[in-house]
Amino acid sequence: MAIEFPTPDQLMQKFVNVLIGEGAKIEELDDQWLVKHIAIGTRDMVYDQIMAAKSVHEDHSPFTAKGDALDEQCEEWSSIVRRKLAKKAIVRFNAKRSSPASVDTPIPVGSLITTQAIGDMPAIDFYVITTKDEPDIPVIPAGQTSTYVLAKCSIEGKIGNLSAGTTVHPGMVGVDTIEVVELVEEGADKEDDETLRGRLIEDIQNREKGGTEFDYPIWAKQITGVVSARSIPLARGNGTLDLLITGTNGLPTQELIDEVQAFINKKIPAGGCSVLVKAPTPIYVDVSAQIKLLPGFTFSTILPQIKKALDACIEAENKVLIVRTNKLRNAINDIEGVFNFTLDAPAKDIPLSGGELALPGIYTLTEVV
């Protein structure tokens, strides 16, 4: 049950009601300076005590606790819900030479790959690594011009989730150009309070029942990198359940799918159903628009902002299972510097099923002079 704590004005009114009468005002104590200031001082002292009590109350409730206090509430109320920590992205790159290597050219662990700085966003550094599954140092063989390398982002968070086409530069000898191939392991930000609170309350309201359709999404969201999860019972017939997950970059990587599948396999009770963890079906949203800018703005500066706004809009529309053209228009119109525009595509709203995920497609954005 929610507790309402009084404001300073409400406290003062209670004091005045006692001193003068119900509904009276403190201004009616015109000639009682001492009484008035005693009332104000008492009000402030009591209010400080109320704020201290409020702080204690909020720290001890899963609905209001924040930071470390919320982490303590997770330990008190749940055996499985804990704050997910930040994680660094791992990306596969294609390292290329302009001419065939005369001898085997190794790319040492720790070699630098960096993105291009854009506006206020600084360049992001990646460093070549090996893994348990790919333990060998990458080498461009003699007579060849390229090889694949894995590199880990130098900073934690989804900022390292590069997509194909991102401009990157090599920082190692023997490599002339480098390209993003795929995101291998998603980076993730440290879980914020509201997301953690949502998972905790979901767990409190839906206590584990040994493998019902409600258990699997809760279990999946324990894995760092999983943003959402949804059960589809009987997806492949009786005794089956498909578990659709999304990652910090929208579609989950195969590594994330495999990690969740392995975790879920350990949770399925004996004789339980066949659970298949999978990605949603991607629905790519192509956007075409002709844009006129206000004087003093350049298209090269505004274009990245429009693309970023469209990306965020499409991501948000997944929550309502429809990509609305009016929301896409709002995303463009809200960018400072846009004077007028025509949205040519999509021509109508794009409905989504529960198993589909809208993703940014091809943006054809042209300037009208």
Coordinates of C-alpha atoms in Angstrom, one line a residue:
M1 CA 0.0 0.0 0.0
A2 CA 1.4 3.4 -1.0
I3 CA 2.1 5.8 1.9
E4 CA 1.4 9.5 1.3
F5 CA 3.9 11.8 3.1
P6 CA 2.7 15.3 3.9
T7 CA 4.3 18.4 2.2
P8 CA 5.6 21.3 4.3
D9 CA 2.4 23.3 3.5
Q10 CA 0.2 20.5 4.6
L11 CA 2.1 20.2 7.9
M12 CA 1.7 23.9 8.5
Q13 CA -2.0 23.8 7.8
K14 CA -2.4 21.0 10.4
F15 CA -0.6 23.2 13.0
V16 CA -2.8 26.2 12.2
N17 CA -5.9 24.0 12.4
V18 CA -4.9 23.1 16.0
L19 CA -3.9 26.7 17.0
I20 CA -6.8 28.6 15.5
G21 CA -9.4 26.2 14.0
E22 CA -10.2 24.1 11.0
G23 CA -9.6 25.9 7.7
A24 CA -7.9 28.9 9.2
K25 CA -4.7 30.5 7.7
I26 CA -1.4 31.4 9.3
E27 CA -1.9 35.0 8.2
E28 CA -4.7 35.2 10.8
L29 CA -1.9 35.2 13.5
D30 CA -1.0 38.8 12.6
D31 CA 0.0 39.9 16.1
Q32 CA 1.5 36.6 17.3
W33 CA 5.0 36.8 15.9
L34 CA 6.5 34.3 18.4
V35 CA 3.8 31.7 17.9
K36 CA 4.1 32.0 14.2
H37 CA 7.8 31.4 14.2
I38 CA 7.5 28.5 16.7
A39 CA 5.0 26.9 14.3
I40 CA 7.3 27.4 11.3
G41 CA 10.3 26.0 13.3
T42 CA 8.3 23.0 14.5
R43 CA 7.0 22.4 11.0
D44 CA 10.6 22.3 9.6
M45 CA 11.8 20.0 12.3
V46 CA 8.9 17.6 11.9
Y47 CA 9.3 17.7 8.1
D48 CA 13.0 16.7 8.4
Q49 CA 11.9 13.7 10.4
I50 CA 9.3 12.8 7.9
M51 CA 11.8 13.0 5.0
A52 CA 14.1 10.7 6.9
A53 CA 11.3 8.2 7.4
K54 CA 10.3 8.5 3.8
S55 CA 13.9 7.7 2.7
V56 CA 14.0 4.6 4.9
H57 CA 10.6 3.5 3.6
E58 CA 11.6 3.9 0.0
D59 CA 14.9 2.1 0.5
H60 CA 12.9 -0.9 1.9
S61 CA 10.3 -1.2 -0.9
P62 CA 11.0 -2.9 -4.3
F63 CA 8.6 -0.3 -5.8
T64 CA 10.7 2.8 -4.7
A65 CA 14.2 1.6 -3.8
K66 CA 17.1 2.9 -6.0
G67 CA 20.7 2.0 -6.6
D68 CA 22.3 -0.2 -3.9
A69 CA 19.0 -0.2 -2.0
L70 CA 17.3 -1.8 -5.0
D71 CA 20.0 -4.4 -5.3
E72 CA 19.4 -5.3 -1.6
Q73 CA 15.7 -5.6 -2.4
C74 CA 16.5 -8.0 -5.2
E75 CA 18.4 -10.2 -2.7
E76 CA 15.6 -10.1 -0.2
W77 CA 12.7 -10.7 -2.6
S78 CA 14.1 -12.9 -5.3
S79 CA 16.5 -15.8 -5.7
I80 CA 17.2 -15.1 -9.3
V81 CA 16.8 -11.4 -10.2
R82 CA 20.1 -9.5 -9.9
R83 CA 21.3 -6.4 -11.7
K84 CA 23.0 -7.2 -15.0
L85 CA 26.4 -5.7 -15.3
A86 CA 27.9 -3.8 -18.3
K87 CA 29.6 -5.9 -21.0
K88 CA 32.0 -5.1 -23.8
A89 CA 31.1 -5.9 -27.4
I90 CA 33.1 -8.2 -29.6
V91 CA 33.1 -7.6 -33.3
R92 CA 34.4 -9.6 -36.3
F93 CA 36.3 -7.5 -38.8
N94 CA 37.8 -8.2 -42.2
A95 CA 41.4 -7.0 -42.4
K96 CA 42.5 -6.3 -46.0
R97 CA 45.6 -5.5 -47.9
S98 CA 45.7 -3.6 -51.2
S99 CA 48.0 -6.3 -52.6
P100 CA 48.7 -10.0 -51.8
A101 CA 51.0 -10.5 -48.8
S102 CA 54.6 -11.6 -49.8
V103 CA 54.9 -13.6 -46.5
D104 CA 52.5 -14.7 -43.8
T105 CA 51.4 -11.5 -42.0
P106 CA 50.2 -12.0 -38.4
I107 CA 47.9 -9.5 -36.7
P108 CA 49.1 -9.5 -33.1
V109 CA 46.7 -9.6 -30.2
G110 CA 46.2 -6.1 -29.0
S111 CA 46.3 -4.5 -32.4
L112 CA 44.2 -1.3 -32.6
I113 CA 41.0 -0.8 -34.7
T114 CA 39.2 2.5 -34.3
T115 CA 35.9 4.0 -35.5
Q116 CA 35.6 7.4 -37.0
A117 CA 34.7 10.3 -34.7
I118 CA 31.3 11.8 -35.7
G119 CA 30.3 15.2 -34.3
D120 CA 30.4 15.1 -30.5
M121 CA 30.8 11.3 -30.5
P122 CA 34.5 10.4 -30.1
A123 CA 36.2 7.5 -31.9
I124 CA 35.8 4.1 -30.2
D125 CA 38.8 1.8 -29.9
F126 CA 38.7 -2.0 -30.4
Y127 CA 41.6 -4.3 -29.7
V128 CA 42.3 -7.6 -31.5
I129 CA 41.7 -10.7 -29.3
T130 CA 41.6 -14.5 -29.4
T131 CA 38.9 -16.6 -27.7
K132 CA 38.5 -20.1 -26.6
D133 CA 36.6 -20.9 -29.8
E134 CA 39.1 -19.0 -32.0
P135 CA 42.4 -19.3 -30.2
D136 CA 44.8 -18.8 -33.1
I137 CA 46.3 -15.4 -33.8
P138 CA 44.8 -14.1 -37.1
V139 CA 47.2 -14.2 -40.1
I140 CA 47.0 -12.9 -43.7
P141 CA 48.6 -15.9 -45.5
A142 CA 51.2 -15.3 -48.1
G143 CA 49.6 -14.7 -51.5
Q144 CA 46.3 -13.6 -49.9
T145 CA 44.8 -10.2 -49.3
S146 CA 42.6 -10.6 -46.2
T147 CA 41.7 -12.4 -43.0
Y148 CA 39.0 -12.2 -40.3
V149 CA 39.9 -10.9 -36.9
L150 CA 38.0 -10.6 -33.6
A151 CA 38.3 -7.4 -31.6
K152 CA 36.8 -6.3 -28.2
C153 CA 35.6 -2.8 -27.5
S154 CA 37.7 -0.8 -25.1
I155 CA 34.7 0.5 -23.2
E156 CA 31.6 -1.3 -21.9
G157 CA 28.1 -0.8 -23.2
K158 CA 26.0 -1.1 -26.3
I159 CA 28.0 1.8 -27.9
G160 CA 30.4 -0.9 -29.1
N161 CA 27.7 -2.7 -31.1
L162 CA 28.9 -1.8 -34.6
S163 CA 26.9 -2.7 -37.6
A164 CA 28.1 -3.5 -41.1
G165 CA 29.0 -0.3 -43.0
T166 CA 30.4 1.5 -40.0
T167 CA 33.6 3.4 -41.0
V168 CA 36.6 1.9 -39.1
H169 CA 40.4 2.3 -39.5
P170 CA 43.2 -0.1 -39.0
G171 CA 46.0 0.6 -36.5
M172 CA 48.3 -2.2 -37.3
V173 CA 51.2 -2.8 -39.8
G174 CA 50.4 -4.8 -42.9
V175 CA 46.7 -3.9 -43.1
D176 CA 45.5 -1.1 -45.4
T177 CA 41.7 -1.2 -44.8
I178 CA 39.3 -2.9 -42.4
E179 CA 35.6 -3.6 -42.5
V180 CA 32.9 -4.6 -40.0
V181 CA 31.6 -8.1 -40.8
E182 CA 29.3 -8.8 -37.9
L183 CA 28.6 -8.3 -34.2
V184 CA 29.7 -11.5 -32.5
E185 CA 29.0 -10.7 -28.8
E186 CA 26.7 -7.8 -27.9
G187 CA 27.9 -5.1 -25.6
A188 CA 25.4 -4.0 -22.9
D189 CA 25.0 -1.1 -20.5
K190 CA 24.7 -1.7 -16.8
E191 CA 21.1 -2.4 -16.1
D192 CA 19.2 0.8 -14.9
D193 CA 17.0 0.9 -11.9
E194 CA 13.7 0.9 -13.7
T195 CA 14.5 -2.1 -15.9
L196 CA 15.8 -4.0 -12.9
R197 CA 12.7 -3.0 -10.9
G198 CA 10.5 -4.3 -13.7
R199 CA 12.1 -7.7 -13.7
L200 CA 12.0 -7.9 -9.9
I201 CA 8.3 -7.0 -9.7
E202 CA 7.6 -9.5 -12.6
D203 CA 9.3 -12.2 -10.6
I204 CA 7.4 -11.3 -7.4
Q205 CA 4.1 -11.4 -9.2
N206 CA 4.9 -14.6 -11.2
R207 CA 6.8 -16.9 -8.8
E208 CA 8.6 -19.7 -10.5
K209 CA 6.3 -22.6 -11.1
G210 CA 8.7 -25.2 -12.5
G211 CA 8.6 -24.4 -16.2
T212 CA 5.3 -22.7 -17.3
E213 CA 5.2 -20.4 -20.3
F214 CA 5.6 -17.4 -17.9
D215 CA 8.8 -18.8 -16.4
Y216 CA 10.9 -18.9 -19.6
P217 CA 10.9 -15.1 -20.3
I218 CA 11.8 -14.4 -16.7
W219 CA 14.7 -16.9 -16.9
A220 CA 15.9 -15.5 -20.3
K221 CA 16.1 -12.0 -19.1
Q222 CA 18.6 -13.0 -16.4
I223 CA 21.2 -13.2 -19.2
T224 CA 23.2 -10.0 -19.8
G225 CA 22.3 -8.6 -23.3
V226 CA 18.7 -9.9 -23.4
V227 CA 16.4 -6.9 -23.6
S228 CA 13.0 -8.7 -23.9
A229 CA 11.7 -12.2 -24.1
R230 CA 8.3 -13.7 -25.1
S231 CA 6.9 -17.2 -25.0
I232 CA 5.0 -18.7 -27.9
P233 CA 3.4 -22.0 -26.6
L234 CA 2.7 -24.9 -29.0
A235 CA 4.8 -23.1 -31.7
R236 CA 5.9 -26.4 -33.2
G237 CA 3.0 -28.6 -31.9
N238 CA 2.1 -30.2 -28.6
G239 CA 4.8 -30.1 -26.0
T240 CA 6.8 -27.3 -27.7
L241 CA 7.5 -23.6 -26.9
D242 CA 9.4 -21.0 -28.8
L243 CA 11.1 -18.3 -26.8
L244 CA 11.7 -15.1 -28.8
I245 CA 14.5 -12.8 -27.5
T246 CA 15.8 -9.5 -28.5
G247 CA 19.3 -8.1 -27.7
T248 CA 20.7 -4.6 -27.2
N249 CA 21.1 -4.3 -30.9
G250 CA 17.6 -5.5 -31.8
L251 CA 18.1 -8.9 -33.3
P252 CA 20.2 -11.1 -31.0
T253 CA 23.5 -12.5 -32.0
Q254 CA 23.8 -16.3 -32.5
E255 CA 26.2 -16.3 -29.4
L256 CA 23.5 -14.7 -27.3
I257 CA 20.8 -17.1 -28.6
D258 CA 23.2 -20.1 -27.8
E259 CA 23.9 -18.7 -24.3
V260 CA 20.2 -18.3 -23.5
Q261 CA 19.4 -21.8 -24.9
A262 CA 22.1 -23.4 -22.8
F263 CA 20.8 -21.6 -19.7
I264 CA 17.1 -22.5 -20.4
N265 CA 18.1 -26.2 -21.1
K266 CA 19.3 -26.4 -17.5
K267 CA 16.0 -25.0 -16.2
I268 CA 13.6 -27.2 -18.1
P269 CA 12.1 -29.7 -15.6
A270 CA 12.3 -33.4 -16.3
G271 CA 9.7 -34.4 -18.9
G272 CA 9.2 -30.7 -19.7
C273 CA 8.4 -29.2 -23.1
S274 CA 10.8 -28.7 -26.0
V275 CA 12.0 -25.1 -25.8
L276 CA 13.6 -23.4 -28.8
V277 CA 15.3 -20.0 -28.2
K278 CA 15.2 -17.9 -31.4
A279 CA 15.3 -14.4 -32.8
P280 CA 12.1 -12.7 -34.0
T281 CA 11.5 -12.3 -37.7
P282 CA 13.1 -9.0 -38.8
I283 CA 10.9 -6.5 -40.7
Y284 CA 13.1 -3.9 -42.2
V285 CA 11.6 -0.5 -42.5
D286 CA 12.8 1.5 -45.5
V287 CA 12.3 5.2 -45.2
S288 CA 12.4 7.7 -48.1
A289 CA 12.0 11.4 -47.6
Q290 CA 12.8 14.7 -49.3
I291 CA 13.9 17.3 -46.8
K292 CA 14.2 21.1 -46.9
L293 CA 16.4 22.8 -44.2
L294 CA 16.2 26.2 -42.7
P295 CA 18.9 28.7 -43.7
G296 CA 22.2 28.2 -41.8
F297 CA 21.9 24.4 -41.5
T298 CA 23.9 21.9 -43.5
F299 CA 22.5 18.6 -44.7
S300 CA 25.7 16.7 -43.8
T301 CA 25.2 17.8 -40.2
I302 CA 21.5 17.2 -39.9
L303 CA 21.4 13.8 -41.7
P304 CA 23.0 11.8 -38.9
Q305 CA 20.6 13.3 -36.4
I306 CA 17.6 12.3 -38.6
K307 CA 18.9 8.8 -39.0
K308 CA 19.4 8.5 -35.2
A309 CA 15.9 9.8 -34.6
L310 CA 14.4 7.3 -37.1
D311 CA 16.3 4.5 -35.5
A312 CA 14.9 5.3 -32.1
C313 CA 11.4 5.7 -33.5
I314 CA 11.4 2.3 -35.2
E315 CA 12.8 0.7 -32.0
A316 CA 10.0 2.3 -29.9
E317 CA 7.3 1.2 -32.3
N318 CA 8.0 -2.5 -31.5
K319 CA 6.3 -1.9 -28.2
V320 CA 3.0 -1.2 -29.8
L321 CA 3.4 -3.8 -32.7
I322 CA 2.9 -1.2 -35.5
V323 CA 5.3 1.2 -37.2
R324 CA 3.2 4.3 -37.7
T325 CA 4.0 6.8 -40.4
N326 CA 2.9 9.7 -38.3
K327 CA 5.6 8.7 -35.7
L328 CA 8.2 8.6 -38.4
R329 CA 7.1 12.1 -39.6
N330 CA 7.4 13.4 -36.0
A331 CA 10.9 12.0 -35.7
I332 CA 12.0 14.0 -38.8
N333 CA 10.0 17.1 -38.0
D334 CA 11.4 17.3 -34.4
I335 CA 15.0 17.7 -35.6
E336 CA 16.2 21.3 -35.3
G337 CA 16.9 22.8 -38.7
V338 CA 14.2 20.9 -40.6
F339 CA 11.9 23.4 -42.4
N340 CA 9.7 21.1 -44.4
F341 CA 9.7 17.5 -45.8
T342 CA 7.8 14.9 -47.7
L343 CA 7.7 11.3 -46.5
D344 CA 7.6 9.1 -49.6
A345 CA 8.0 5.8 -47.9
P346 CA 6.6 3.9 -46.1
A347 CA 3.3 4.9 -47.6
K348 CA 1.2 3.4 -44.8
D349 CA 1.5 2.0 -41.3
I350 CA 3.4 -1.3 -41.0
P351 CA 1.6 -3.8 -38.6
L352 CA 3.8 -6.3 -36.7
S353 CA 2.9 -9.7 -35.4
G354 CA 4.1 -10.8 -32.0
G355 CA 6.9 -12.8 -33.6
E356 CA 8.3 -9.9 -35.7
L357 CA 10.8 -7.1 -34.9
A358 CA 10.9 -3.8 -36.8
L359 CA 14.5 -2.8 -37.7
P360 CA 15.9 0.2 -39.6
G361 CA 16.1 -0.6 -43.3
I362 CA 17.5 1.5 -46.1
Y363 CA 17.2 5.3 -45.6
T364 CA 16.9 7.4 -48.8
L365 CA 17.0 10.9 -47.5
T366 CA 17.6 13.7 -50.0
E367 CA 17.9 17.4 -49.6
V368 CA 15.5 19.7 -51.4
V369 CA 17.1 23.1 -52.1

